[in-house]
Short mmCIF file of C-alpha atoms and ligand atoms in Angstrom, two decimals:
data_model
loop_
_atom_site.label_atom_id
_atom_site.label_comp_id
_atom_site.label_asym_id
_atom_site.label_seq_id
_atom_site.Cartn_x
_atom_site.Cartn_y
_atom_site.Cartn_z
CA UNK E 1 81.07 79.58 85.31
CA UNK E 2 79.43 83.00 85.60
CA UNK E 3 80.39 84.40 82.26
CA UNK E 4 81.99 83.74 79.18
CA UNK E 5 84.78 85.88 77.96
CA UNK E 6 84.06 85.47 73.87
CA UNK E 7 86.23 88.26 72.68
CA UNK E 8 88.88 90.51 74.42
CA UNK E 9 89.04 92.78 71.12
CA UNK E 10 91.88 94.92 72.70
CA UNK E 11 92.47 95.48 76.72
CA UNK E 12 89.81 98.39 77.00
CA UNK E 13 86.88 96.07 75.45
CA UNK E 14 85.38 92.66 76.25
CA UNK E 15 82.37 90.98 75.55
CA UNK E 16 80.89 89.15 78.21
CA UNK E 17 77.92 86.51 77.98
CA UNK E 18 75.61 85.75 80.95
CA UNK E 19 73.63 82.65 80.99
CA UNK E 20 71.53 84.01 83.92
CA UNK E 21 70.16 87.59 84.10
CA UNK E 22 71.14 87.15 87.94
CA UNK E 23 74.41 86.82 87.51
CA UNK E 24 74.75 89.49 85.17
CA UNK E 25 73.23 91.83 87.56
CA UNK E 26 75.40 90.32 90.42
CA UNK E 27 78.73 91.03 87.98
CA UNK E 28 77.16 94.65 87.07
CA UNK E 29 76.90 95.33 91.53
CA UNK E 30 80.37 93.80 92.00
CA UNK E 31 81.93 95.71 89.24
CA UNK E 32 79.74 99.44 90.49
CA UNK E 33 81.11 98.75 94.40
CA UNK E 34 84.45 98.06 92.72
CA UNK E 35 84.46 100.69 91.13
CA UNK E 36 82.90 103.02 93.28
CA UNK E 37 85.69 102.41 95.93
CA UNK E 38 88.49 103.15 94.05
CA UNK E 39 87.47 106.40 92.78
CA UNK E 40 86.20 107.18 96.56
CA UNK E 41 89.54 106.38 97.58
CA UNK E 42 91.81 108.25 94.10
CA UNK E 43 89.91 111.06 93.78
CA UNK E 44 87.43 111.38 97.15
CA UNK E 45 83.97 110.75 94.97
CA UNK E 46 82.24 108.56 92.73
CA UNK E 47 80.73 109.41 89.33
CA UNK E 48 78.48 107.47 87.66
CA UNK E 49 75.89 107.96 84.87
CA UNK E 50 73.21 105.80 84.64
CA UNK E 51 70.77 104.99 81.23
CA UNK E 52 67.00 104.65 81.47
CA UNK E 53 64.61 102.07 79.34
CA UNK E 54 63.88 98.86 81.11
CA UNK E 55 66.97 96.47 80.82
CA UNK E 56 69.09 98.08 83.60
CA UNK E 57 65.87 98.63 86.27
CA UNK E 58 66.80 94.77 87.82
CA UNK E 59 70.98 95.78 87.81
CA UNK E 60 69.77 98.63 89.64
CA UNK E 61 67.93 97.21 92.33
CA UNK E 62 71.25 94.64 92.68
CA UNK E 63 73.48 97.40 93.16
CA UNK E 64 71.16 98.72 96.02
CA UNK E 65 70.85 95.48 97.45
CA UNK E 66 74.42 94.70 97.51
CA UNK E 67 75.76 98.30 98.32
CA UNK E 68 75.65 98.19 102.10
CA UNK E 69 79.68 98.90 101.97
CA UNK E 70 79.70 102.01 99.62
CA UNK E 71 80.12 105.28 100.78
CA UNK E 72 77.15 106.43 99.50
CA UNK E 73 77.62 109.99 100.91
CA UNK E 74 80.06 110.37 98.44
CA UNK E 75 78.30 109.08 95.26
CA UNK E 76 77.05 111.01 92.76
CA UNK E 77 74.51 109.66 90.46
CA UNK E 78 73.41 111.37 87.11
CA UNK E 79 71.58 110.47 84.18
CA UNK E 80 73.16 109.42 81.00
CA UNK E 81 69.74 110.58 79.33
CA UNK E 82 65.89 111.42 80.21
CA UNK E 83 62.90 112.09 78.40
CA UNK E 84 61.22 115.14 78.49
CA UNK E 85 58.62 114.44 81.22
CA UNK E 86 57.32 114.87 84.51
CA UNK E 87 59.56 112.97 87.21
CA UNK E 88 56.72 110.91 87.98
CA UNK E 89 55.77 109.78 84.75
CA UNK E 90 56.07 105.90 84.02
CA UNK E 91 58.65 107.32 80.74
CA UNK E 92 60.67 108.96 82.89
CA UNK E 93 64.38 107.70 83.38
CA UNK E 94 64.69 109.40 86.71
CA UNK E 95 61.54 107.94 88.38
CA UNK E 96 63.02 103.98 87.19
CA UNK E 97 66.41 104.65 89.04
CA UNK E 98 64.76 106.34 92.03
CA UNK E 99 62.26 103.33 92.58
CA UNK E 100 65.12 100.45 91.67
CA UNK E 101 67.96 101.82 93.42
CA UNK E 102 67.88 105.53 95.14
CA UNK E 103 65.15 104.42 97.25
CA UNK E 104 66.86 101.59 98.55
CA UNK E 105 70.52 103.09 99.33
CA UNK E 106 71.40 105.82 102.13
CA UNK E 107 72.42 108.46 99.24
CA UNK E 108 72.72 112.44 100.04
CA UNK E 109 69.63 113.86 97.96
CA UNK E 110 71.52 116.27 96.26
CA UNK E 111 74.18 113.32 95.07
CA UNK E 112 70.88 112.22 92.96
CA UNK E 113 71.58 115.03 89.86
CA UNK E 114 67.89 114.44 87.86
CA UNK E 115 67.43 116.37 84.62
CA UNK E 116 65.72 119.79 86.12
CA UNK E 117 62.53 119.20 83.58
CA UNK E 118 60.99 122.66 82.98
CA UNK E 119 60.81 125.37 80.81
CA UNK E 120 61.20 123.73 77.45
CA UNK E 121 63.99 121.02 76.13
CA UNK E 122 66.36 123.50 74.92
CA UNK E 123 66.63 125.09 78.27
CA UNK E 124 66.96 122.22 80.07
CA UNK E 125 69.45 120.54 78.37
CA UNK E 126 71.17 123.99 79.10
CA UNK E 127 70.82 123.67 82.87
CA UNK E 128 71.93 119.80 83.18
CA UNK E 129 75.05 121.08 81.06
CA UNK E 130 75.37 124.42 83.80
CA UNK E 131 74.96 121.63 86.48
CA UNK E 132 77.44 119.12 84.80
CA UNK E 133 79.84 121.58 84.48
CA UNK E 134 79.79 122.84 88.09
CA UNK E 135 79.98 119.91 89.56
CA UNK E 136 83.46 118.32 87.53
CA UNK E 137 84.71 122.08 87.39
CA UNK E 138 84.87 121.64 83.89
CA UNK E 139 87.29 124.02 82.05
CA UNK E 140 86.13 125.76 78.78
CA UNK E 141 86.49 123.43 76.19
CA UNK E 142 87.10 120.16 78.22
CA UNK E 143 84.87 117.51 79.12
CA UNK E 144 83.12 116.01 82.39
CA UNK E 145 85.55 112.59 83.37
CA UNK E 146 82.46 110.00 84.87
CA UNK E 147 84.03 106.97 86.58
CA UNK E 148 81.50 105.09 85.29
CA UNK E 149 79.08 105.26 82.52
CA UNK E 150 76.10 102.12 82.21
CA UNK E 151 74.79 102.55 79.00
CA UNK E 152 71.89 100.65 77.13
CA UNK E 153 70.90 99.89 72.96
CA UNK E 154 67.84 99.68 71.19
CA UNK E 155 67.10 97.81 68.57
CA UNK E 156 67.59 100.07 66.38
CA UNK E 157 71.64 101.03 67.75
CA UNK E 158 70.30 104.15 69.56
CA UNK E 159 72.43 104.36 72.91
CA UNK E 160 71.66 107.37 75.38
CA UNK E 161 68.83 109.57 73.33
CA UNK E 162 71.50 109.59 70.61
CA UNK E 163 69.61 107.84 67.61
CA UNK E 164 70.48 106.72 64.01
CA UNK E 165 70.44 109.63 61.79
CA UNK E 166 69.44 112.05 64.39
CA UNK E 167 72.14 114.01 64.86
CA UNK E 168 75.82 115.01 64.27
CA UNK E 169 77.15 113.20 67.41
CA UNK E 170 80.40 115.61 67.08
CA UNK E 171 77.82 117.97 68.86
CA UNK E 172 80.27 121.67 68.42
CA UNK E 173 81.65 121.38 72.47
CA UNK E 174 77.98 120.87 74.08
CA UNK E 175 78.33 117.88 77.02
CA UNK E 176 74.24 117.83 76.70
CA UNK E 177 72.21 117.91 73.92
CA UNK E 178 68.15 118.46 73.57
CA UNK E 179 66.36 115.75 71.39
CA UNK E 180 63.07 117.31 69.73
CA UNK E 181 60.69 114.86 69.59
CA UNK E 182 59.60 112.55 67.01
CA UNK E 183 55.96 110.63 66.01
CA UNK E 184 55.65 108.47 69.00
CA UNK E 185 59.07 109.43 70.87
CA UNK E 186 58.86 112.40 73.22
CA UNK E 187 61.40 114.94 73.87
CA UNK E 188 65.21 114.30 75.43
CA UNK E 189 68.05 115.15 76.82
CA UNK E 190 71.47 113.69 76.84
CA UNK E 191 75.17 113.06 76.96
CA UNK E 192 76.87 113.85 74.43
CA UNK E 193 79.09 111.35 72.94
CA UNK E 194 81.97 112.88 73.44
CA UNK E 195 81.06 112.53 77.07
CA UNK E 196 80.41 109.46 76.93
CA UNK E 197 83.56 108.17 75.54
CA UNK E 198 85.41 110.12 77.88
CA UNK E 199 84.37 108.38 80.79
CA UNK E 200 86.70 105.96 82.29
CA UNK E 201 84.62 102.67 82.20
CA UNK E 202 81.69 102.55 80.17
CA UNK E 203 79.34 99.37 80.32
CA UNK E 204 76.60 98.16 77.82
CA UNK E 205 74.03 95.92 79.41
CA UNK E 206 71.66 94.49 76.60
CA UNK E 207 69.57 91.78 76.59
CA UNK E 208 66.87 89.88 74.67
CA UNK E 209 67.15 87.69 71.24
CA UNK E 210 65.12 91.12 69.72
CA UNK E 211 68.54 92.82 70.03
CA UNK E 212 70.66 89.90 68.50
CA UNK E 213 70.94 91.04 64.91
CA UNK E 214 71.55 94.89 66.38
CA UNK E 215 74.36 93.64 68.42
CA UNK E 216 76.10 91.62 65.73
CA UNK E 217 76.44 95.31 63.53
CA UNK E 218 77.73 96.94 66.81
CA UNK E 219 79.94 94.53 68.44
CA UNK E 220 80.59 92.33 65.37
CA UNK E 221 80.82 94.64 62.71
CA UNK E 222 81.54 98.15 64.61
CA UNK E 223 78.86 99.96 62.08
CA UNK E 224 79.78 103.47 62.15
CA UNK E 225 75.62 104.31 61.04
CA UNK E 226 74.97 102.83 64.38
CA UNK E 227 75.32 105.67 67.38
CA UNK E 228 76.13 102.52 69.45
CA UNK E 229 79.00 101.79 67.40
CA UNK E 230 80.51 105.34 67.93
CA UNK E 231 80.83 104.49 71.83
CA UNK E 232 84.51 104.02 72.09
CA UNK E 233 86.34 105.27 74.96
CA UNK E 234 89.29 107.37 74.59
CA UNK E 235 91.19 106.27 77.34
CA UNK E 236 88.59 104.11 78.90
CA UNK E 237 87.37 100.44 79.59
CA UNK E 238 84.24 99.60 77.27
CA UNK E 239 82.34 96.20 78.40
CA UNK E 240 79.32 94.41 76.56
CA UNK E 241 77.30 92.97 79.01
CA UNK E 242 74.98 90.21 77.15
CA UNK E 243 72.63 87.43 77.70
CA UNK E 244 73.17 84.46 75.50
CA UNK E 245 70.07 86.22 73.43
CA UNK E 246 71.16 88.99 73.28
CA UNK E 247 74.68 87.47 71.93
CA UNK E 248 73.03 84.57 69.52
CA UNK E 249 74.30 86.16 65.93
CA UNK E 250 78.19 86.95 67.14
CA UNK E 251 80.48 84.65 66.47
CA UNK E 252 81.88 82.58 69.06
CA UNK E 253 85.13 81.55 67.97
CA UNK E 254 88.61 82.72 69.42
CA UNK E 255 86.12 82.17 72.80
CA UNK E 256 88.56 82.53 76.07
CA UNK E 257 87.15 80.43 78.78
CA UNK E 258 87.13 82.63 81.91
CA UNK E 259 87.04 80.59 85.44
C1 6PG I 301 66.26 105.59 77.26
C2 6PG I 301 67.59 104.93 77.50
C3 6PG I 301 67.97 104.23 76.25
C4 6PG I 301 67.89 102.77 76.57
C5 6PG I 301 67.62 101.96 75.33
C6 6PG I 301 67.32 100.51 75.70
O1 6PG I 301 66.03 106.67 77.80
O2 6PG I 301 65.46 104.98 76.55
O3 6PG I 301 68.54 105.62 78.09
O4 6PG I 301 69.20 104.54 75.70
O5 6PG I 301 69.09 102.36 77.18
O6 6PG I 301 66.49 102.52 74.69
O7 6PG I 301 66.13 100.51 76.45
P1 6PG I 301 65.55 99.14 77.06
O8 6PG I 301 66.48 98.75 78.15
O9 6PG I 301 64.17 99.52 77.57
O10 6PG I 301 65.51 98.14 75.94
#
């Protein structure tokens, strides 16, 4: 059995627990061609926004290796965040997706839609928001629709750049927000989280027993202090993606045995 099905809270979440990393990355490439080809064929392209850090980098590099069939040309990958560096900095978001997946698919360059870095943080996150907007011909006042959305957590609930305490999340109609930086964090950018939980099927991967007791107050306990927690998709499908570490503090009971 690939995966354990140990809570289908409603229709639009589940909680999934891998035994192998493998096959979680092997579920994560299924689910992105899946995906991928539907909204190619409903509405002629392919959203998706991808998260940085380290978790997702082997996912990645399954997607490319099992993405012979998409249609690539019309694919358009963005970034869910990036830090406020040089594209080929080891921090930077953009440079772990190009060298785990870009580089290994047959994707139009200008489908790849990095953060423009320049200037200062402010002004970028301007100019990804300019870009996001032209791109879903976004109305005044509405929000960008991403088919899919593969978000991460830290340890301490952050998802995206969008960190405990850091912000009002509500974010006054911005789709992008700047992050100033902090002692030992540099600078961001990011989706907003209204963004986020507009998108139509939004995936946390997380791994790793550090993670365990973080998980249990987001998926367990749903703690609003915990920008993780506030991911919750209007209209859209919102999967936890887990290694048995990763899962170790939630309960297991009311577990539905999946073939
Ligand atoms: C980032 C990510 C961030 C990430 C978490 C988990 O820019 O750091 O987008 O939200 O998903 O920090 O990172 P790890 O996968 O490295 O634990």
């Amino acid at each position: 059995m690939d995966h354990e099905l140990i809570q289908r809270l409603s229709l639009a979440r589940q909680v999934l627990v891998f035994d192998e990393k493998e096959r979680m990355s092997s579920f994560i490439a299924d689910r992105f061609r899946e995906t991928a080809a539907g909204a190619i064929r409903d509405r002629g392209f392919f959203s998706v926004a991808l998260s940085g850090g380290k978790t997702p980098a082997e996912p990645y590099a399954e997607i490319g290796r099992r993405g012979q069939e998409i249609d690539w040309e019309r694919v358009h990958l963005f970034l869910v965040d990036e830090r406020f560096v040089p594209p080929e900095d080891e921090q930077s978001n953009y440079r772990m997706i190009k060298e785990s997946l870009v580089e290994s698919v047959v994707i139009p360059r200008e489908n790849v839609h990095a953060v423009p870095i320049g200037g200062d943080v402010r002004a970028t996150a301007r100019s990804y928001e300019a870009e996001l907007k032209d791109f879903f011909k976004v109305a005044q006042g509405s929000l960008p629709v991403f088919d899919l959305i593969l978000l991460g957590m830290g340890e301490d609930g952050h998802t995206a750049s969008l960190f405990p305490g850091s912000h009002d999340f509500t974010n006054h109609g911005h789709l992008v927000l700047p992050i100033e930086p902090t002692p030992g964090r540099v600078a961001r950018i990011t989706l907003t989280l209204p963004v986020i939980n507009h998108g139509r099927a939004l995936f946390f991967i997380v791994t790793g027993a550090a993670k365990a007791r973080t998980v249990r107050r987001v998926v367990g306990e749903g703690d609003p202090s915990l920008p993780a927690s506030l991911v919750r998709p209007i209209e859209g499908e919102l999967i936890f993606l887990l290694d048995r570490e990763a899962a170790s503090l939630l309960t297991m009971d009311g577990a539905e045995k999946t073939a």
